[in-house]
XYZ file of C-alpha atoms in Angstrom:
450
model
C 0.000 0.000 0.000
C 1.429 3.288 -1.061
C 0.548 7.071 -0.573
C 2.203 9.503 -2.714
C 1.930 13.162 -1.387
C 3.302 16.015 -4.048
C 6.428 17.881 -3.014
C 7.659 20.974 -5.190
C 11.071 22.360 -4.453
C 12.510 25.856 -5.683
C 13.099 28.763 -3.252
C 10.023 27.121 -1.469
C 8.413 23.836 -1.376
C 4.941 23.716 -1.128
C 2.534 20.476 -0.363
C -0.385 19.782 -1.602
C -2.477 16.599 -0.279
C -4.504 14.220 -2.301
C -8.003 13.952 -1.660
C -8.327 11.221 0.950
C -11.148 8.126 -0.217
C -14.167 8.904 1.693
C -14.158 5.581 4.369
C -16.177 4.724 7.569
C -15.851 5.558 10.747
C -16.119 2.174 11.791
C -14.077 0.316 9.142
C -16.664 -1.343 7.225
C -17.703 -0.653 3.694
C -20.410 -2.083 1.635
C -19.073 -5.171 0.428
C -19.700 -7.260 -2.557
C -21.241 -10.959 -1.042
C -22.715 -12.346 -4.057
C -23.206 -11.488 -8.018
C -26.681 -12.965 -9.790
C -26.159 -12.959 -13.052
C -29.119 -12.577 -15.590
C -31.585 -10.805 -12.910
C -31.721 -7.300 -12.520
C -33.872 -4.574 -10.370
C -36.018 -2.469 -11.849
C -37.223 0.436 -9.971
C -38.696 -1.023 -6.824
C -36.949 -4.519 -5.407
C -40.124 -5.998 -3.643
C -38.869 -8.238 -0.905
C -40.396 -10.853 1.714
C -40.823 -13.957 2.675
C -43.773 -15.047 0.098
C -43.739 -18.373 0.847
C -43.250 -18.708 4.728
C -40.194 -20.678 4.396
C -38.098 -18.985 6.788
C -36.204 -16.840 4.313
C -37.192 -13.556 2.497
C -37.114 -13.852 -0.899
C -36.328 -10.598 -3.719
C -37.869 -10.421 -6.931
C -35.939 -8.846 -9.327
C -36.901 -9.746 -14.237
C -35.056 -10.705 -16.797
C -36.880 -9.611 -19.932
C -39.796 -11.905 -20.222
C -39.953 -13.176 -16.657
C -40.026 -13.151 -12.498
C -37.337 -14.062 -11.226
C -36.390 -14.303 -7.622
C -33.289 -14.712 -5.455
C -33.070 -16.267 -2.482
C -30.561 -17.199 0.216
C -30.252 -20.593 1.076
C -28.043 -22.321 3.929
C -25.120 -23.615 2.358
C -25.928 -22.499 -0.959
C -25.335 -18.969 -0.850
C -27.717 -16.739 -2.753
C -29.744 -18.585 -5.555
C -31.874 -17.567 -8.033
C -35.293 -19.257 -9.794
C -38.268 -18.255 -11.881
C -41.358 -17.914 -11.040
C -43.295 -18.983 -13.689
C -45.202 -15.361 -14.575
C -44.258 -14.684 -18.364
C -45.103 -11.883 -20.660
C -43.029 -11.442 -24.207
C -42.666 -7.327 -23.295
C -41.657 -8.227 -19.466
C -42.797 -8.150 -15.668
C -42.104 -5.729 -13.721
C -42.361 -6.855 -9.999
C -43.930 -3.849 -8.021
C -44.902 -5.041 -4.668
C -45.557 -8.016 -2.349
C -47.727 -8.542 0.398
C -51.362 -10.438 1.837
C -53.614 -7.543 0.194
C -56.873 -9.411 0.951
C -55.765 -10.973 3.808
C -56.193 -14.965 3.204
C -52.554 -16.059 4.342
C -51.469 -16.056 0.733
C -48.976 -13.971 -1.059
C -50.140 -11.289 -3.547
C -47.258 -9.816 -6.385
C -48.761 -6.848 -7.811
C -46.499 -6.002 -11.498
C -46.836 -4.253 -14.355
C -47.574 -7.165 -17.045
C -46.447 -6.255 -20.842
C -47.206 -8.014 -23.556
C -47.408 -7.657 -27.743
C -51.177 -8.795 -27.780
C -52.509 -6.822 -25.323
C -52.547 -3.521 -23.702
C -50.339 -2.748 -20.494
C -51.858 -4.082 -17.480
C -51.769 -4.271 -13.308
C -52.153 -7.177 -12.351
C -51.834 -9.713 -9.026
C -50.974 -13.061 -8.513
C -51.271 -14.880 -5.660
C -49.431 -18.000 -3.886
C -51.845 -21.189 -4.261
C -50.951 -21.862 -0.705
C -49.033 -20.024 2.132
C -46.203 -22.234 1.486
C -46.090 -21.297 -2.276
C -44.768 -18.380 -4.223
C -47.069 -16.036 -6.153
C -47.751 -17.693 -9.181
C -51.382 -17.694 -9.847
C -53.466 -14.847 -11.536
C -55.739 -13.697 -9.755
C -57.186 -10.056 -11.203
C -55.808 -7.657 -13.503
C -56.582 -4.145 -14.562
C -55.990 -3.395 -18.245
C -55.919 0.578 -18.099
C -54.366 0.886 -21.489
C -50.811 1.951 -22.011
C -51.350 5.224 -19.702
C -50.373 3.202 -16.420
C -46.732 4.589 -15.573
C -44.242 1.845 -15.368
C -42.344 3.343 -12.164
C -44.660 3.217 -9.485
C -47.185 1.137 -7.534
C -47.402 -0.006 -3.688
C -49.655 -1.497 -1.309
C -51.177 0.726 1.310
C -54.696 1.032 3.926
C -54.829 4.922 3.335
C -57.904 5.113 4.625
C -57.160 2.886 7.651
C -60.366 0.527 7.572
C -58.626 -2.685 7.232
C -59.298 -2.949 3.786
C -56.036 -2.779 1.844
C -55.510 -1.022 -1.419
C -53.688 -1.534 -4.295
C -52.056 2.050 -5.346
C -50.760 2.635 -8.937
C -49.957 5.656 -10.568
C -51.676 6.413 -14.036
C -51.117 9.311 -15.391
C -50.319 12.251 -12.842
C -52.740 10.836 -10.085
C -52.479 7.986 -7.621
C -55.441 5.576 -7.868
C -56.986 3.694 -5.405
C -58.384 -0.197 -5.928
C -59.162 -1.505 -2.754
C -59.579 -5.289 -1.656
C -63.175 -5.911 -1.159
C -63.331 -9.637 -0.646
C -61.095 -12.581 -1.823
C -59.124 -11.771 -4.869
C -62.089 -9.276 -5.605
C -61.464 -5.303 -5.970
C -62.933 -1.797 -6.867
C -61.733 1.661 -7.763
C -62.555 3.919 -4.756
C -60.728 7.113 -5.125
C -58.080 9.038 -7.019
C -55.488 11.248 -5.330
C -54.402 14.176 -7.640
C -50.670 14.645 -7.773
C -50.356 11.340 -5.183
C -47.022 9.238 -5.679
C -48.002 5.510 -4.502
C -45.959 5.094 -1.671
C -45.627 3.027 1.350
C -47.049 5.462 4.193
C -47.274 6.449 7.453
C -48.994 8.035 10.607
C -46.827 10.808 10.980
C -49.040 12.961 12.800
C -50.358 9.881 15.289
C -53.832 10.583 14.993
C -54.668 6.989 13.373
C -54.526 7.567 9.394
C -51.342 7.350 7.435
C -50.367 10.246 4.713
C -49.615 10.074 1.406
C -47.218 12.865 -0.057
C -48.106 14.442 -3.272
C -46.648 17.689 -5.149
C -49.118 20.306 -5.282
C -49.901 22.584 -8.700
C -47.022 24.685 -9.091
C -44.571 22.370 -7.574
C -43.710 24.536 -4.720
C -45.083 22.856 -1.370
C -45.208 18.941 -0.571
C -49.271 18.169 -0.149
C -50.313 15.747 2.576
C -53.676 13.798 1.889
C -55.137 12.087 4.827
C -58.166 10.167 4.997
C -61.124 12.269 6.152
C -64.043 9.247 5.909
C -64.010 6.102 4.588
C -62.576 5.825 1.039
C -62.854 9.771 1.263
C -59.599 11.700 1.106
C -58.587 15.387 1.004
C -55.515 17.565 1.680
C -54.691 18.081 5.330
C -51.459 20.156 5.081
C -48.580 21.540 2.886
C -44.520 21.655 3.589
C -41.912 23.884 2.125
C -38.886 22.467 0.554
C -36.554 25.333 1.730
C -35.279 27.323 -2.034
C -36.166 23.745 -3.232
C -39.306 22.686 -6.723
C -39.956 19.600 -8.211
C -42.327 16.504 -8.811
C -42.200 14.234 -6.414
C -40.136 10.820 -8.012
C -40.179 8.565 -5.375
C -41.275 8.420 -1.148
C -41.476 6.288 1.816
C -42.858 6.632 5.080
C -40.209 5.862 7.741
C -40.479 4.576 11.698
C -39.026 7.345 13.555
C -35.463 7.057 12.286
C -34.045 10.102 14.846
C -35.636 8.294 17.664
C -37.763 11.435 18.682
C -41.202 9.633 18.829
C -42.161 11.408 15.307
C -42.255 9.101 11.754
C -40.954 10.633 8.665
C -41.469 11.171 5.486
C -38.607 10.261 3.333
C -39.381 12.392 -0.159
C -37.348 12.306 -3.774
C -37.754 15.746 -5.675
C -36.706 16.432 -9.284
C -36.782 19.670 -10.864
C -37.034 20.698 -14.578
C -33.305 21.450 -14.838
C -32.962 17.790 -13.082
C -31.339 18.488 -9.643
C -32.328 15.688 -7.322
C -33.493 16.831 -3.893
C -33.643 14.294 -0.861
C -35.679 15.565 2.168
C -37.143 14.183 5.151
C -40.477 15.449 6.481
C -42.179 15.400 10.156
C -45.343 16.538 11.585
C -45.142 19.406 14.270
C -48.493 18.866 15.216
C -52.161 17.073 13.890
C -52.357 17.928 10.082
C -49.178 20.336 10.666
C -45.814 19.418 8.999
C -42.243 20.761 8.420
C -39.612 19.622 6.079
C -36.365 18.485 8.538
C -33.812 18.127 6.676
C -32.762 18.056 2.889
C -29.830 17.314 0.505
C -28.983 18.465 -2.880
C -27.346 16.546 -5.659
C -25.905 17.634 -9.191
C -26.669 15.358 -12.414
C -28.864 12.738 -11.444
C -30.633 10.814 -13.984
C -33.980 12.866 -15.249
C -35.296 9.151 -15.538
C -35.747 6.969 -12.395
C -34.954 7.780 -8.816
C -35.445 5.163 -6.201
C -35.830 5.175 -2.275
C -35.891 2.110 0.428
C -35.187 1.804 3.787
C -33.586 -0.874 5.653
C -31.222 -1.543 8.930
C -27.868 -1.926 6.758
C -25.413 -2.098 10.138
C -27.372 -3.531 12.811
C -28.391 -1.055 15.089
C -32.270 -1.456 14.827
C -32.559 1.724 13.447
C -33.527 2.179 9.418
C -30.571 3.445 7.247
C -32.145 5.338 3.943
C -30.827 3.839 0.344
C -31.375 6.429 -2.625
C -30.763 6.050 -6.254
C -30.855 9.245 -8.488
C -30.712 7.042 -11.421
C -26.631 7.522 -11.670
C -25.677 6.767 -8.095
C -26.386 5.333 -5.415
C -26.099 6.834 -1.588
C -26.610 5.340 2.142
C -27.771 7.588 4.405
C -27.932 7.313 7.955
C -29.556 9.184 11.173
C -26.677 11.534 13.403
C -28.868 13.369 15.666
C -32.357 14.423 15.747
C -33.307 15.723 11.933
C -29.466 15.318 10.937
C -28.320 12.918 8.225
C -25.063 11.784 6.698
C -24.074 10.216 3.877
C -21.475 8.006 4.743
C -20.931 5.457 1.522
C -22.160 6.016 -1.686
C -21.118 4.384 -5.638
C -21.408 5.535 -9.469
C -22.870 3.328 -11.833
C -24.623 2.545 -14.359
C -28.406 4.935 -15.440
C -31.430 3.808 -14.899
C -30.598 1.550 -12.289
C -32.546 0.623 -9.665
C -31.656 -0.844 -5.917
C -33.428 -2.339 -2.877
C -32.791 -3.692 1.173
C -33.800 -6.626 2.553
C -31.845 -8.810 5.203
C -31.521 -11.923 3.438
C -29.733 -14.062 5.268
C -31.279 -12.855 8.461
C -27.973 -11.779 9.866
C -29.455 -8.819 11.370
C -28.184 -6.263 8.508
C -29.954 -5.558 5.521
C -28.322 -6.149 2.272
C -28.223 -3.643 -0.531
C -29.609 -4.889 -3.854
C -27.970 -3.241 -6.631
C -27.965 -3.309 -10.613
C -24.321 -4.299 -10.771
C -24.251 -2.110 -14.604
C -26.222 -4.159 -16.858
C -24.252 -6.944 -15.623
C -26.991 -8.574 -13.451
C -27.234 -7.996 -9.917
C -24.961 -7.367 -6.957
C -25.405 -8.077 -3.377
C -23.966 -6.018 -1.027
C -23.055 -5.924 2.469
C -21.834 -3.547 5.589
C -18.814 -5.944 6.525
C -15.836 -4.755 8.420
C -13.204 -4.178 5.526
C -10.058 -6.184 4.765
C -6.471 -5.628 5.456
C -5.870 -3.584 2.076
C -8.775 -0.970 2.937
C -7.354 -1.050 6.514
C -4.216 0.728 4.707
C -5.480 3.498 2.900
C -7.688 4.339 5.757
C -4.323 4.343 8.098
C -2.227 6.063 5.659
C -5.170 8.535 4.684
C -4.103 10.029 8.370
C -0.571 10.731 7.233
C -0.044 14.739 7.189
C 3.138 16.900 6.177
C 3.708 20.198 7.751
C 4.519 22.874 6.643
C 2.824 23.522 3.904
C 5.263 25.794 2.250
C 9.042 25.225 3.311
C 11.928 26.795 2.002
C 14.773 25.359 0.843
C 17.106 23.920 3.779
C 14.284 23.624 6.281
C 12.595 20.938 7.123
C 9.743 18.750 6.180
C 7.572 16.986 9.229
C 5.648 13.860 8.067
C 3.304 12.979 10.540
C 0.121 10.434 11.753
C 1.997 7.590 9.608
C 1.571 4.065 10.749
C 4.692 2.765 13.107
C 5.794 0.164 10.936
C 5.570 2.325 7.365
C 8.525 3.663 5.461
C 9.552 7.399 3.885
C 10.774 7.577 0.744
C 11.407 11.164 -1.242
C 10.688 10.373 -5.004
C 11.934 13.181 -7.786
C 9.978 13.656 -10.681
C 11.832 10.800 -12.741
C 11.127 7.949 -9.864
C 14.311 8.072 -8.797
C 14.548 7.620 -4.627
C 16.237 10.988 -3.732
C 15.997 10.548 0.367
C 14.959 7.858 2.851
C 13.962 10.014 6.317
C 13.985 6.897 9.059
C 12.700 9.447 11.105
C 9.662 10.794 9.587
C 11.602 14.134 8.697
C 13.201 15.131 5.258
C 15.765 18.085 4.812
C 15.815 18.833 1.585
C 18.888 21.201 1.972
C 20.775 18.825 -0.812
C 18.121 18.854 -2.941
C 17.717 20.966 -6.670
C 14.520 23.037 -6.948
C 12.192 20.866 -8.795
C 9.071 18.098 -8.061
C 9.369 15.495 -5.988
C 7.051 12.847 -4.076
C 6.512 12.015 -0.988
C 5.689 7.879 -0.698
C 4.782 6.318 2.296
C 5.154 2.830 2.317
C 2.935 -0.061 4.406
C 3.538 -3.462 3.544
C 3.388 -4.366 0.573
């Protein structure tokens, strides 16, 4: 491992450090633990454990088809298909009991050449079988959008729903007996997400973006499967439409939920914010973050405990990268890893081998899928985060004085590199004098093993 710190000599020599690699302040990263080739994420990863068999299964497609992966004992992480086929695709949207009956529901987005675009559920024959079955669909021509759908009781009754967005508007099909549903409401400007009771007054919210863009809408059940808006929030100097949400269980541990909320403007800056309620019907935006040159295509948001300590870490794709946030005091956040890849990506959590720490599901670049891990890192990472300590002071030194390197590992070595390669000095002790030296460039290598 070797750290190579700029050194110009003339009448002065001035330093300049490297940027040090972002790393934990525990010494973990998110580590590769497994590659599935020829499955992918798209948009949302639905997760669970479908068939009661002990494990949580992830659904991710591969053109035509469902296919899951699954972590088995022994096996490592395997994948299978499910058996639901269409010759445009499936997109897998979300899992759960919506009616109730012990069995499974998968609700996708079903494509195929001979008919129009459709939403549709399947169900698990049994509570020990996947979701294979098809059990109603909704054929609302090609105006369904492809990127969003969840399963929610807005209205808190006990009846479920079936959210999907068509058009600008979230729409409402509620459960109303076995495998049996209606059309109760639609939600202008709604974004199907999975919600919460921010406010704790008994009825979950659902975000939407209000006419001109400028305020986050909350709509709150005021009857059964009768909804209006209850309250607005400010994005501070922030516009946008709404691209993806999640409600979120109290991740700064005040007693409040959140509302975790993806913005994208027209010039397509990508806003993260977190919402709370201040008081019934009454909210406040918390906290936000700004990022340059995300995708103007597909953003993506899940939460899941990704290093252990029960509380829910926030994953967020803006369609070009992909960012782990986690809670640092009440209403603060930090990002603290984050990766470039491939567009139109899309990621997910869900512990999978129920080791207590969920595990980031990522399109791994058209490649297939990776699945990653917070795991302590290994001996090389252990390097550059020791040697990323390693300072030099001054920062300007003339000629003849001399040059403190400091904060380097006990057992590393100095070595003074010119601008050819050659090995000009050798300081045992940490401290060059550069007296002997011709103006000129040199380097500045520290040395740790190999």
């Amino acid at each position: 491992m070797v750290l190579a710190l700029l050194v110009c000599l003339v009448e002065v020599v001035s330093l300049r450090l490297p940027a040090s690699p972002a790393r934990s302040r525990d010494s973990r990263d998110m580590t590769v633990i497994a590659h599935i080739d020829s499955a992918y994420p798209n948009y949302a990863v639905p997760s669970g454990d479908a068939d009661h068999s002990g494990t949580p299964e992830a659904y991710l497609y591969y053109r035509d088809t469902v296919r899951i992966v699954e972590y088995v004992s022994g096996s490592g992480f395997i994948k299978r298909n499910l058996g639901v086929t269409a010759d445009n695709g499936v997109i897998s949207w979300a899992l759960g009991d919506v009616d109730r009956d012990g069995k499974s529901d998968l609700v996708v987005r079903y494509s195929s050449g001979s008919e129009p675009v459709s939403l549709r559920v399947y169900e698990s024959r049994s509570p020990s079988e996947l979701p294979d079955t098809l059990v109603w669909k909704l054929v609302p021509a090609p105006t369904i959008d492809r990127l969003a759908s969840a399963i929610t009781d807005l209205d808190a009754d006990s009846a479920r729903e079936v959210m999907v967005m068509i058009r600008e508007d979230a729409v409402l099909y509620e459960c109303v007996g076995d495998n049996a549903y209606e059309r109760k409401a639609v939600l202008d400007g709604g974004f199907p997400a999975r919600t919460c009771d921010m406010d704790l007054d008994g009825k979950p919210e659902l975000p939407a973006t209000d006419t001109f863009w400028e305020t986050v809408a909350f709509i709150e059940a005021v009857g059964n499967d009768s909804f209006a808006t209850v309250g607005r929030a400010a994005t501070p100097g922030i516009d946008g439409k709404i691209t993806a949400a999640t409600g979120a269980p109290d991740l700064d541990g005040d007693g409040r939920p959140e509302l975790v909320v993806v913005r994208r403007n027209a010039g397509g800056v990508i806003t993260l914010a977190v919402f709370e309620a201040t008081a019934d019907d009454s909210f406040q935006c918390a906290w936000t973050r700004t990022f340059n040159g995300g995708s103007l295509y597909l953003q993506v948001l899940a939460l899941g405990d990704v290093d252990g300590d029960s509380t829910p870490e926030i994953a967020v794709s803006d369609g070009l990268h992909a960012r782990l946030f986690r809670c640092t005091g009440p209403d603060q956040y930090e990002q603290f890893w984050h990766l470039d890849y491939y567009p139109y990506s899309a990621l997910g959590l869900c512990d999978m081998n129920l080791d207590g720490r969920a595990e980031l599901i990522l399109d791994a670049g058209g490649y297939g899928t990776d699945i990653r891990e917070w795991l302590p890192v290994g001996v090389e990472e252990r390097a550059a985060e020791a040697l990323c300590r390693v300072e030099v002071q001054p920062s300007v030194v003339r000629s003849g004085e001399a040059v403190q390197i400091t904060g380097r590992p006990s057992l590393s070595q100095v070595e003074v590199v010119d601008a050819s390669g050659r090995i000009v000095a050798t300081p045992a002790s940490g401290v060059w004098r550069p007296a002997s030296s011709v103006p000129g460039t040199y380097f500045i290598r520290i040395r740790l093993g190999n």
